[in-house]
mmCIF file of C-alpha atoms in Angstrom:
data_model
loop_
_atom_site.group_PDB
_atom_site.id
_atom_site.type_symbol
_atom_site.label_atom_id
_atom_site.label_comp_id
_atom_site.label_asym_id
_atom_site.label_seq_id
_atom_site.Cartn_x
_atom_site.Cartn_y
_atom_site.Cartn_z
ATOM 1 C CA MET A 24 -6.733 41.686 8.244
ATOM 2 C CA ALA A 25 -7.700 44.350 5.703
ATOM 3 C CA GLU A 26 -4.592 43.455 3.772
ATOM 4 C CA ARG A 27 -5.589 39.787 3.922
ATOM 5 C CA GLU A 28 -9.049 40.434 2.467
ATOM 6 C CA ASP A 29 -8.037 42.825 -0.278
ATOM 7 C CA LEU A 30 -5.059 41.011 -1.720
ATOM 8 C CA PRO A 31 -4.795 37.901 -3.861
ATOM 9 C CA ARG A 32 -3.575 34.959 -1.767
ATOM 10 C CA GLN A 33 -1.067 33.905 -4.401
ATOM 11 C CA ALA A 34 2.515 35.065 -4.103
ATOM 12 C CA CYS A 35 4.356 36.215 -7.210
ATOM 13 C CA ALA A 36 5.002 33.056 -9.226
ATOM 14 C CA ARG A 37 8.722 33.649 -9.622
ATOM 15 C CA PHE A 38 9.229 34.103 -5.880
ATOM 16 C CA GLU A 39 6.959 31.289 -4.719
ATOM 17 C CA GLU A 40 9.658 28.616 -4.304
ATOM 18 C CA ASP A 41 12.167 31.074 -2.882
ATOM 19 C CA LEU A 42 9.644 32.207 -0.261
ATOM 20 C CA ILE A 43 9.437 28.642 1.046
ATOM 21 C CA LEU A 44 13.220 28.347 1.105
ATOM 22 C CA TYR A 45 13.378 31.777 2.773
ATOM 23 C CA HIS A 46 11.037 30.536 5.484
ATOM 24 C CA TYR A 47 13.332 27.564 6.080
ATOM 25 C CA GLN A 48 16.441 29.757 5.923
ATOM 26 C CA GLU A 49 17.823 27.819 2.988
ATOM 27 C CA LEU A 50 18.712 30.707 0.693
ATOM 28 C CA SER A 51 22.129 32.083 -0.100
ATOM 29 C CA ASP A 52 22.826 35.589 1.185
ATOM 30 C CA ALA A 53 22.393 37.165 -2.249
ATOM 31 C CA THR A 54 19.044 35.500 -2.906
ATOM 32 C CA ARG A 55 17.876 36.265 0.612
ATOM 33 C CA HIS A 56 18.634 39.959 0.137
ATOM 34 C CA GLY A 57 16.768 39.865 -3.170
ATOM 35 C CA ILE A 58 13.711 38.338 -1.498
ATOM 36 C CA GLU A 59 13.808 40.823 1.361
ATOM 37 C CA THR A 60 13.940 43.722 -1.052
ATOM 38 C CA HIS A 61 11.002 42.266 -2.970
ATOM 39 C CA LEU A 62 9.026 41.677 0.215
ATOM 40 C CA GLU A 63 9.301 45.353 1.122
ATOM 41 C CA GLY A 64 7.296 46.254 -1.933
ATOM 42 C CA CYS A 65 5.013 43.253 -2.401
ATOM 43 C CA ALA A 66 2.108 42.803 0.004
ATOM 44 C CA ALA A 67 0.946 39.562 -1.679
ATOM 45 C CA CYS A 68 4.294 37.874 -1.042
ATOM 46 C CA ARG A 69 4.354 39.243 2.520
ATOM 47 C CA LEU A 70 0.947 37.706 3.094
ATOM 48 C CA SER A 71 2.063 34.414 1.569
ATOM 49 C CA LEU A 72 5.091 34.337 3.850
ATOM 50 C CA GLU A 73 2.883 35.114 6.815
ATOM 51 C CA GLU A 74 0.671 32.167 5.871
ATOM 52 C CA LEU A 75 3.673 29.869 5.671
ATOM 53 C CA ARG A 76 4.831 30.973 9.104
ATOM 54 C CA SER A 77 1.381 30.375 10.485
ATOM 55 C CA LEU A 78 0.582 27.075 8.782
ATOM 56 C CA LEU A 79 3.781 25.051 8.669
ATOM 57 C CA PRO A 80 4.435 24.794 12.426
ATOM 58 C CA LYS A 81 0.840 23.592 12.869
ATOM 59 C CA THR A 82 1.509 20.552 10.706
ATOM 60 C CA ILE A 83 3.799 19.142 13.377
ATOM 61 C CA VAL A 84 1.778 16.869 15.606
ATOM 62 C CA ALA A 85 3.741 16.385 18.779
ATOM 63 C CA ASP A 86 3.746 12.975 20.375
ATOM 64 C CA ASP A 87 5.455 12.843 23.697
ATOM 65 C CA PRO A 88 5.501 9.304 25.044
ATOM 66 C CA PRO A 89 6.070 8.885 28.777
ATOM 67 C CA ALA A 90 9.431 7.932 30.286
ATOM 68 C CA ALA A 91 8.229 4.344 30.723
ATOM 69 C CA PHE A 92 7.785 4.099 26.955
ATOM 70 C CA TRP A 93 11.407 5.072 26.358
ATOM 71 C CA GLN A 94 12.624 2.676 29.011
ATOM 72 C CA SER A 95 10.676 -0.100 27.342
ATOM 73 C CA TYR A 96 12.006 1.063 23.967
ATOM 74 C CA SER A 97 15.604 0.777 25.148
ATOM 75 C CA ASN A 98 15.016 -2.609 26.765
ATOM 76 C CA ASP A 99 13.314 -3.984 23.664
ATOM 77 C CA ILE A 100 15.982 -2.827 21.270
ATOM 78 C CA HIS A 101 18.688 -4.130 23.601
ATOM 79 C CA GLU A 102 17.075 -7.568 23.535
ATOM 80 C CA ARG A 103 16.514 -7.517 19.799
ATOM 81 C CA LEU A 104 20.110 -6.503 19.181
ATOM 82 C CA SER A 105 21.308 -9.286 21.473
ATOM 83 C CA VAL A 106 19.284 -11.825 19.532
ATOM 84 C CA SER A 107 20.449 -10.401 16.249
ATOM 85 C CA GLY A 108 24.054 -10.805 17.392
ATOM 86 C CA ASN A 109 27.000 -8.885 16.176
ATOM 87 C CA THR A 110 28.707 -11.553 14.162
ATOM 88 C CA THR A 111 29.196 -10.796 10.518
ATOM 89 C CA GLY A 112 27.766 -13.508 8.333
ATOM 90 C CA TRP A 113 28.899 -14.432 4.855
ATOM 91 C CA ARG A 114 25.995 -12.498 3.447
ATOM 92 C CA GLU A 115 27.129 -9.285 5.110
ATOM 93 C CA VAL A 116 30.694 -9.877 3.979
ATOM 94 C CA LEU A 117 29.410 -10.348 0.462
ATOM 95 C CA LEU A 118 27.236 -7.262 0.697
ATOM 96 C CA SER A 119 30.092 -5.193 2.060
ATOM 97 C CA LEU A 120 31.867 -5.804 -1.245
ATOM 98 C CA PHE A 121 29.075 -3.958 -2.968
ATOM 99 C CA ARG A 122 29.010 -0.219 -2.893
ATOM 100 C CA SER A 123 26.269 2.093 -4.015
ATOM 101 C CA TRP A 124 27.171 2.785 -7.631
ATOM 102 C CA PRO A 125 28.727 -0.474 -8.820
ATOM 103 C CA VAL A 126 25.661 -2.503 -7.864
ATOM 104 C CA PRO A 127 23.265 -1.244 -10.533
ATOM 105 C CA VAL A 128 26.087 -1.124 -13.063
ATOM 106 C CA ALA A 129 27.169 -4.694 -12.341
ATOM 107 C CA ALA A 130 23.577 -5.927 -12.214
ATOM 108 C CA THR A 131 22.758 -4.292 -15.558
ATOM 109 C CA ALA A 132 25.909 -5.684 -17.154
ATOM 110 C CA ALA A 133 25.154 -9.145 -15.770
ATOM 111 C CA ILE A 134 21.609 -9.086 -17.094
ATOM 112 C CA PHE A 135 22.760 -7.955 -20.534
ATOM 113 C CA ALA A 136 25.465 -10.615 -20.626
ATOM 114 C CA LEU A 137 22.963 -13.234 -19.543
ATOM 115 C CA ALA A 138 20.407 -12.133 -22.115
ATOM 116 C CA ILE A 139 22.975 -12.159 -24.945
ATOM 117 C CA THR A 140 24.353 -15.523 -23.859
ATOM 118 C CA LEU A 141 20.907 -17.034 -23.682
ATOM 119 C CA THR A 142 19.996 -15.664 -27.089
ATOM 120 C CA LEU A 143 23.175 -16.846 -28.803
ATOM 121 C CA THR A 144 23.359 -20.262 -27.174
ATOM 122 C CA ARG A 145 19.701 -21.086 -27.335
ATOM 123 C CA GLY A 146 19.300 -24.717 -28.221
ATOM 124 C CA GLN A 147 22.838 -25.668 -27.205
ATOM 125 C CA TRP A 148 22.447 -25.767 -23.430
ATOM 126 C CA TRP A 149 18.887 -26.986 -23.401
ATOM 127 C CA PRO A 150 17.088 -29.266 -25.798
ATOM 128 C CA ARG A 151 14.891 -27.261 -28.135
ATOM 129 C CA GLU A 152 11.723 -28.826 -26.753
ATOM 130 C CA THR A 153 12.663 -27.770 -23.228
ATOM 131 C CA PRO A 154 12.088 -24.064 -22.716
ATOM 132 C CA PRO A 155 15.019 -22.241 -21.120
ATOM 133 C CA PRO A 156 14.510 -21.031 -17.573
ATOM 134 C CA GLU A 157 12.647 -17.796 -17.220
ATOM 135 C CA LEU A 158 14.811 -14.735 -16.694
ATOM 136 C CA GLY A 159 12.744 -14.000 -13.620
ATOM 137 C CA GLU A 160 13.775 -17.314 -12.075
ATOM 138 C CA MET A 161 17.419 -16.569 -12.648
ATOM 139 C CA LEU A 162 17.025 -13.175 -11.104
ATOM 140 C CA SER A 163 15.596 -14.718 -7.964
ATOM 141 C CA VAL A 164 19.169 -15.142 -6.739
ATOM 142 C CA THR A 165 19.112 -11.432 -6.124
ATOM 143 C CA ASP A 166 16.619 -12.033 -3.320
ATOM 144 C CA ASN A 167 19.655 -12.193 -1.097
ATOM 145 C CA LEU A 168 20.228 -8.557 -1.863
ATOM 146 C CA GLU A 169 16.965 -7.652 -0.113
ATOM 147 C CA PHE A 170 18.630 -4.962 1.898
ATOM 148 C CA LEU A 171 20.229 -3.210 -1.041
ATOM 149 C CA LYS A 172 16.930 -3.412 -2.870
ATOM 150 C CA SER A 173 15.115 -1.785 0.021
ATOM 151 C CA MET A 174 17.694 0.966 0.155
ATOM 152 C CA ASP A 175 16.836 1.834 -3.451
ATOM 153 C CA PHE A 176 13.125 1.909 -2.778
ATOM 154 C CA PHE A 177 13.049 5.627 -3.426
ATOM 155 C CA ASP A 178 14.106 5.056 -7.018
ATOM 156 C CA SER A 179 10.969 3.127 -7.847
ATOM 157 C CA ILE A 180 8.454 4.799 -5.562
ATOM 158 C CA ASP A 181 7.103 7.127 -8.273
ATOM 159 C CA LEU A 182 6.342 4.170 -10.518
ATOM 160 C CA LEU A 183 4.836 2.155 -7.658
ATOM 161 C CA GLU A 184 2.621 5.054 -6.644
ATOM 162 C CA ALA A 185 1.488 5.567 -10.231
ATOM 163 C CA MET A 186 0.644 1.862 -10.515
ATOM 164 C CA GLU A 187 -1.202 1.879 -7.227
ATOM 165 C CA GLY A 188 -3.101 4.974 -8.303
ATOM 166 C CA GLN A 189 -4.290 3.104 -11.393
ATOM 167 C CA GLU A 190 -5.198 0.047 -9.333
ATOM 168 C CA GLY A 191 -7.332 2.079 -6.953
ATOM 169 C CA PRO A 192 -10.942 1.169 -6.253
ATOM 170 C CA LYS A 193 -13.498 2.008 -8.877
ATOM 171 C CA GLY A 194 -14.858 5.486 -8.605
ATOM 172 C CA GLU A 195 -11.954 6.712 -6.494
ATOM 173 C CA THR A 196 -9.937 9.347 -8.214
ATOM 174 C CA SER A 197 -6.252 9.004 -7.537
ATOM 175 C CA HIS A 198 -4.988 11.954 -5.558
ATOM 176 C CA ARG A 199 -1.427 10.792 -5.871
ATOM 177 C CA ALA A 200 -0.664 12.708 -8.997
ATOM 178 C CA LEU A 201 3.048 12.971 -9.525
ATOM 179 C CA MET B 22 40.877 6.461 21.826
ATOM 180 C CA ASP B 23 43.880 5.956 24.074
ATOM 181 C CA ASP B 24 43.822 9.627 25.012
ATOM 182 C CA ARG B 25 40.264 9.286 26.169
ATOM 183 C CA TRP B 26 41.177 6.203 28.099
ATOM 184 C CA LEU B 27 43.924 8.177 29.799
ATOM 185 C CA GLN B 28 41.578 11.086 30.436
ATOM 186 C CA GLN B 29 39.001 8.802 31.952
ATOM 187 C CA GLY B 30 40.646 9.199 35.277
ATOM 188 C CA GLU B 31 42.164 6.779 37.725
ATOM 189 C CA ALA B 32 38.888 5.970 39.439
ATOM 190 C CA GLY B 33 37.096 5.095 36.215
ATOM 191 C CA ARG B 34 39.966 2.948 34.971
ATOM 192 C CA ILE B 35 40.198 1.061 38.234
ATOM 193 C CA LEU B 36 36.450 0.526 38.235
ATOM 194 C CA SER B 37 36.573 -0.827 34.699
ATOM 195 C CA LEU B 38 39.477 -3.136 35.438
ATOM 196 C CA ARG B 39 37.949 -4.280 38.725
ATOM 197 C CA HIS B 40 34.877 -5.380 36.805
ATOM 198 C CA ASN B 41 37.100 -6.986 34.213
ATOM 199 C CA GLU B 42 35.571 -4.817 31.500
ATOM 200 C CA ASP B 43 36.933 -3.837 28.165
ATOM 201 C CA PRO B 44 38.056 -0.216 28.809
ATOM 202 C CA THR B 45 36.626 1.092 25.534
ATOM 203 C CA ARG B 46 33.311 -0.561 26.263
ATOM 204 C CA ALA B 47 33.260 0.891 29.768
ATOM 205 C CA MET B 48 34.068 4.280 28.314
ATOM 206 C CA ILE B 49 31.218 4.040 25.799
ATOM 207 C CA THR B 50 28.841 3.106 28.590
ATOM 208 C CA SER B 51 29.913 5.776 31.017
ATOM 209 C CA ARG B 52 30.525 8.696 28.662
ATOM 210 C CA PRO B 53 28.884 8.023 25.290
ATOM 211 C CA ALA B 54 28.564 11.732 24.518
ATOM 212 C CA GLU B 55 32.328 11.941 24.094
ATOM 213 C CA PHE B 56 32.218 9.659 21.084
ATOM 214 C CA GLY B 57 31.262 10.988 17.686
ATOM 215 C CA ASP B 58 29.035 9.021 15.337
ATOM 216 C CA ASP B 59 31.996 7.992 13.212
ATOM 217 C CA GLU B 60 33.849 6.590 16.193
ATOM 218 C CA LEU B 61 30.804 4.700 17.427
ATOM 219 C CA VAL B 62 30.166 3.282 13.969
ATOM 220 C CA ALA B 63 33.799 2.195 13.663
ATOM 221 C CA LEU B 64 33.645 0.503 17.069
ATOM 222 C CA ALA B 65 30.324 -1.141 16.227
ATOM 223 C CA GLN B 66 31.788 -2.422 12.979
ATOM 224 C CA GLN B 67 34.582 -3.962 15.029
ATOM 225 C CA GLY B 68 31.987 -5.860 17.023
ATOM 226 C CA GLN B 69 31.311 -3.478 19.929
ATOM 227 C CA ARG B 70 27.557 -3.802 20.255
ATOM 228 C CA GLN B 71 27.617 -1.275 23.077
ATOM 229 C CA ALA B 72 28.763 1.327 20.574
ATOM 230 C CA PHE B 73 25.776 0.658 18.388
ATOM 231 C CA GLU B 74 23.464 0.848 21.386
ATOM 232 C CA SER B 75 24.879 4.290 22.063
ATOM 233 C CA LEU B 76 23.918 5.283 18.529
ATOM 234 C CA VAL B 77 20.433 3.921 19.212
ATOM 235 C CA GLU B 78 20.176 6.031 22.365
ATOM 236 C CA ARG B 79 21.377 9.050 20.425
ATOM 237 C CA TYR B 80 18.905 8.715 17.562
ATOM 238 C CA LYS B 81 15.941 6.863 19.028
ATOM 239 C CA HIS B 82 13.855 9.989 19.662
ATOM 240 C CA LYS B 83 14.379 11.336 16.170
ATOM 241 C CA ALA B 84 13.839 7.920 14.615
ATOM 242 C CA TYR B 85 10.632 7.461 16.560
ATOM 243 C CA ARG B 86 9.408 10.933 15.595
ATOM 244 C CA ILE B 87 9.998 10.329 11.898
ATOM 245 C CA ALA B 88 8.230 6.968 12.085
ATOM 246 C CA PHE B 89 5.360 8.558 14.012
ATOM 247 C CA ASP B 90 5.002 11.228 11.325
ATOM 248 C CA PHE B 91 4.437 8.454 8.804
ATOM 249 C CA THR B 92 2.287 6.149 10.916
ATOM 250 C CA ARG B 93 0.536 8.409 13.454
ATOM 251 C CA ASP B 94 0.531 5.359 15.667
ATOM 252 C CA ARG B 95 2.751 4.979 18.723
ATOM 253 C CA GLU B 96 3.264 1.218 18.569
ATOM 254 C CA GLU B 97 3.769 1.154 14.809
ATOM 255 C CA ALA B 98 6.272 3.988 15.106
ATOM 256 C CA LYS B 99 8.126 2.108 17.800
ATOM 257 C CA ASP B 100 8.235 -1.091 15.742
ATOM 258 C CA LEU B 101 9.315 0.626 12.543
ATOM 259 C CA SER B 102 12.030 2.695 14.164
ATOM 260 C CA GLN B 103 13.371 -0.367 16.002
ATOM 261 C CA GLU B 104 13.274 -2.380 12.798
ATOM 262 C CA ALA B 105 15.318 0.352 11.138
ATOM 263 C CA PHE B 106 17.916 0.168 13.907
ATOM 264 C CA LEU B 107 18.070 -3.610 13.570
ATOM 265 C CA ASN B 108 18.462 -3.357 9.796
ATOM 266 C CA ALA B 109 21.211 -0.816 10.246
ATOM 267 C CA PHE B 110 22.943 -3.041 12.789
ATOM 268 C CA ARG B 111 22.723 -6.153 10.617
ATOM 269 C CA HIS B 112 24.102 -4.323 7.611
ATOM 270 C CA LEU B 113 26.586 -2.064 9.302
ATOM 271 C CA GLY B 114 29.307 -3.864 7.377
ATOM 272 C CA SER B 115 27.982 -2.414 4.151
ATOM 273 C CA PHE B 116 28.135 1.157 5.479
ATOM 274 C CA ASP B 117 31.316 2.636 4.085
ATOM 275 C CA ARG B 118 31.350 5.763 6.287
ATOM 276 C CA ARG B 119 31.638 8.112 3.318
ATOM 277 C CA ALA B 120 28.195 9.424 4.204
ATOM 278 C CA LYS B 121 27.101 10.473 7.673
ATOM 279 C CA PHE B 122 25.673 7.666 9.770
ATOM 280 C CA TYR B 123 22.369 9.427 10.353
ATOM 281 C CA THR B 124 21.708 10.115 6.665
ATOM 282 C CA TRP B 125 22.381 6.435 5.932
ATOM 283 C CA PHE B 126 20.179 5.404 8.843
ATOM 284 C CA TYR B 127 17.388 7.859 7.947
ATOM 285 C CA ARG B 128 17.346 6.395 4.454
ATOM 286 C CA ILE B 129 16.780 2.921 5.895
ATOM 287 C CA LEU B 130 14.080 4.266 8.206
ATOM 288 C CA VAL B 131 12.269 6.309 5.584
ATOM 289 C CA ASN B 132 12.287 3.378 3.169
ATOM 290 C CA LEU B 133 10.691 1.220 5.844
ATOM 291 C CA CYS B 134 8.108 3.901 6.587
ATOM 292 C CA ILE B 135 7.202 4.367 2.926
ATOM 293 C CA ASP B 136 6.926 0.619 2.487
ATOM 294 C CA TYR B 137 4.695 0.463 5.569
ATOM 295 C CA ARG B 138 2.386 3.130 4.163
ATOM 296 C CA ARG B 139 2.244 1.375 0.804
ATOM 297 C CA ARG B 140 1.307 -1.910 2.430
ATOM 298 C CA LYS B 141 -1.279 -0.221 4.599
ATOM 299 C CA THR B 142 -2.809 1.622 1.658
ATOM 300 C CA ARG B 143 -2.933 -1.605 -0.359
ATOM 301 C CA ILE B 144 -4.632 -3.484 2.476
ATOM 302 C CA ARG B 145 -7.152 -0.671 2.871
ATOM 303 C CA MET B 146 -7.875 -0.656 -0.867
ATOM 304 C CA GLU B 147 -8.247 -4.434 -0.976
ATOM 305 C CA SER B 148 -10.570 -4.295 1.985
ATOM 306 C CA LEU B 149 -12.587 -1.568 0.268
ATOM 307 C CA ASP B 150 -12.725 -3.617 -2.927
ATOM 308 C CA GLU B 151 -14.030 -6.622 -1.011
ATOM 309 C CA ARG B 152 -16.687 -4.594 0.709
ATOM 310 C CA THR B 153 -17.742 -3.003 -2.578
ATOM 311 C CA GLU B 154 -18.060 -6.430 -4.162
ATOM 312 C CA GLN B 155 -20.112 -7.647 -1.246
ATOM 313 C CA GLY B 156 -22.380 -4.615 -1.487
ATOM 314 C CA LYS B 157 -21.299 -3.378 1.894
ATOM 315 C CA GLY B 158 -19.156 -0.496 0.775
ATOM 316 C CA THR B 159 -21.701 2.196 1.388
ATOM 317 C CA ASP B 160 -19.857 3.966 4.146
ATOM 318 C CA GLY B 161 -17.287 5.612 1.904
ATOM 319 C CA ILE B 162 -13.558 5.565 2.573
ATOM 320 C CA ALA B 163 -12.428 3.288 5.380
ATOM 321 C CA ASP B 164 -12.977 5.677 8.242
ATOM 322 C CA PRO B 165 -14.510 4.155 11.334
ATOM 323 C CA ALA B 166 -17.612 5.653 12.902
ATOM 324 C CA PRO B 167 -16.786 8.925 14.602
ATOM 325 C CA SER B 168 -16.066 8.593 18.287
ATOM 326 C CA ALA B 169 -16.806 11.153 20.966
ATOM 327 C CA ASP B 170 -13.147 12.209 21.055
ATOM 328 C CA GLN B 171 -13.288 13.285 17.439
ATOM 329 C CA GLN B 172 -15.490 16.173 18.488
ATOM 330 C CA ALA B 173 -12.476 17.901 19.897
ATOM 331 C CA ILE B 174 -11.170 20.578 17.573
ATOM 332 C CA SER B 175 -7.549 19.734 18.122
ATOM 333 C CA ARG B 176 -8.221 16.125 17.232
ATOM 334 C CA GLN B 177 -9.994 17.136 14.057
ATOM 335 C CA MET B 178 -7.172 19.429 13.110
ATOM 336 C CA SER B 179 -4.665 16.687 13.719
ATOM 337 C CA GLU B 180 -6.635 14.298 11.549
ATOM 338 C CA ARG B 181 -6.976 16.820 8.764
ATOM 339 C CA ILE B 182 -3.281 17.551 8.844
ATOM 340 C CA GLY B 183 -2.532 13.833 8.896
ATOM 341 C CA ALA B 184 -4.799 13.272 5.915
ATOM 342 C CA ALA B 185 -3.272 16.178 4.017
ATOM 343 C CA LEU B 186 0.224 14.819 4.645
ATOM 344 C CA ALA B 187 -0.810 11.277 3.748
ATOM 345 C CA ALA B 188 -2.224 12.495 0.435
ATOM 346 C CA LEU B 189 1.177 13.774 -0.663
ATOM 347 C CA PRO B 190 3.256 11.552 -2.948
ATOM 348 C CA ALA B 191 5.950 9.693 -1.002
ATOM 349 C CA LYS B 192 8.900 11.788 -2.087
ATOM 350 C CA GLN B 193 7.137 15.065 -1.369
ATOM 351 C CA ARG B 194 5.929 13.809 1.996
ATOM 352 C CA THR B 195 9.387 12.558 2.930
ATOM 353 C CA THR B 196 11.034 15.793 1.890
ATOM 354 C CA PHE B 197 8.507 17.848 3.801
ATOM 355 C CA LEU B 198 8.724 15.777 6.990
ATOM 356 C CA LEU B 199 12.518 15.766 7.006
ATOM 357 C CA LYS B 200 12.615 19.521 6.437
ATOM 358 C CA ASN B 201 9.662 20.835 8.397
ATOM 359 C CA HIS B 202 9.546 18.334 11.257
ATOM 360 C CA GLU B 203 13.169 17.252 11.589
ATOM 361 C CA GLY B 204 14.944 20.382 10.446
ATOM 362 C CA LEU B 205 17.346 18.633 8.099
ATOM 363 C CA SER B 206 19.020 20.875 5.539
ATOM 364 C CA ILE B 207 18.247 20.539 1.847
ATOM 365 C CA ARG B 208 21.688 19.034 1.378
ATOM 366 C CA GLU B 209 21.104 16.417 4.081
ATOM 367 C CA ILE B 210 17.712 15.506 2.627
ATOM 368 C CA ALA B 211 19.337 15.150 -0.783
ATOM 369 C CA GLU B 212 21.814 12.717 0.794
ATOM 370 C CA VAL B 213 19.061 10.708 2.472
ATOM 371 C CA MET B 214 17.013 10.528 -0.707
ATOM 372 C CA LYS B 215 20.009 10.240 -3.012
ATOM 373 C CA ALA B 216 18.600 13.057 -5.127
ATOM 374 C CA ALA B 217 19.850 16.368 -6.474
ATOM 375 C CA GLU B 218 19.316 19.392 -4.241
ATOM 376 C CA GLY B 219 17.232 21.013 -6.973
ATOM 377 C CA THR B 220 14.943 17.993 -6.980
ATOM 378 C CA VAL B 221 14.550 18.181 -3.215
ATOM 379 C CA LYS B 222 13.670 21.891 -3.443
ATOM 380 C CA SER B 223 11.094 21.075 -6.074
ATOM 381 C CA HIS B 224 9.550 18.327 -3.890
ATOM 382 C CA LEU B 225 9.428 20.728 -0.966
ATOM 383 C CA HIS B 226 7.790 23.444 -3.045
ATOM 384 C CA ARG B 227 5.113 21.084 -4.344
ATOM 385 C CA ALA B 228 4.474 19.644 -0.897
ATOM 386 C CA VAL B 229 4.065 23.054 0.737
ATOM 387 C CA THR B 230 1.864 24.320 -2.096
ATOM 388 C CA ALA B 231 -0.393 21.261 -1.808
ATOM 389 C CA LEU B 232 -0.602 21.579 1.975
ATOM 390 C CA LYS B 233 -1.409 25.284 1.722
ATOM 391 C CA GLN B 234 -4.304 24.477 -0.578
ATOM 392 C CA ARG B 235 -5.629 21.634 1.550
ATOM 393 C CA LEU B 236 -5.231 23.397 4.860
ATOM 394 C CA ALA B 237 -5.972 26.975 3.816
ATOM 395 C CA GLU B 238 -8.437 27.587 6.619
ATOM 396 C CA LEU B 239 -5.856 26.809 9.300
ATOM 397 C CA THR B 240 -3.750 29.827 8.396
#
C-alpha cells in the first residue's frame, strides 16, 4: 500500500501498451522477457500491472441463465431454423458468387461506369426536360445485398459514431471521441 | 465420414437404419463432438440442418454471452444471438470456409450487437430531445428513478462497469469484449473485425486506458 501511495499511477509511456498485452499473454517471447526485466526495476509499471490484474476481471459481469432458459433457447432456435428452411434461394446463390474483396471493387467500378455513362450520354437517353434518375434510386438495387452490407458495418462505424456524436442532444458533450 | 460411420458401431448403425435415418444425420445427433466446425459447416451447406443445429449448440453460450455484454439484457441477448444464428444459416452459402466459422459468425453477431446499440442510443436521444422540447427533460440522462435494488453495491458496480463499457467507441468496446470477456487472441479479433493486428492492439490499449480512468476506484 505504501508503494501505491508514493508512486505515480502512470506506467512508463513506452511500456503502457505492452503491459496490457503482457497481461493478456499476447507478447512474443523476446518482448515478454524485455517487459519482465523492466518490471524488476520499475515500481510504477509493477503497480500499473497490478491494477490491470485487479480491474479487468471485475469488468466481466457474469450472467448465468437457468437450465430452462437454455432449453427454451434450443427449442426456439430449432423452430426458427425450421421456418427459415434450408433451401438455397436465388438470392443466396447470387450472393455466394460474391466474395469479400471483389464486392467493393466491383461496386466501385460499377458506380464509376454508371456515373461516366450518365455524364456522357446525358440528353440522349432521357429528354432534356426530364431529369435523369437519381443515383440513389439506381443504387437501391443493392438493397438485396443487405447481408453483405451488414457484414461491412465495422467499416463505417467510426463515421456513424462521429455523426451521432454531432447529432446528440443540446448540452450533451459527446463522449464518443474517436 | 465413412470411417466414422464404420466406427459408430453395429448397434448405432442398426438403430439408425431401423429408424430409417440418414446415417450422417444420426451420427451428428448422437455424437456431434466428433465433428469439427468445418465438417459441420460443409454438411450444413449440403442441406443438413442438423449439422447447423450442432453448431448452434456448440456456440450458443458464447454467442449469448457476447450479446449480453452488449445489451446487459437477457431477452435482448437471446434474441440477438438467435438472430445472428439465423443470419448465418440463411447466408451459409456465402461462407467460403477460408476463415474459421466462429470468426465469421462472431462478425455477424457483433455487427448485429453494434447496430442494436446504435438504434437504442438513437431512440434514447430522440426521446430525450422530445422531452427537452416539451420542457420535461429535467431529470437528466434517461435513467429511471433508482429502485431499492440499486442500493446494493454489486449492482452499482455492475452498472458503473456497464456504463464505462457503453461509453467506449464501438470498435474499442468490441475489441475489449472479445479479448477480455471471450479470450479471443489478437489475431482472431483481427479476423472478426477485418482489421490489422496493430489496429486491434491500439483499440485494446485505448479501451483499457479509458476503463482504467473511469473505474480507477475499483482497483
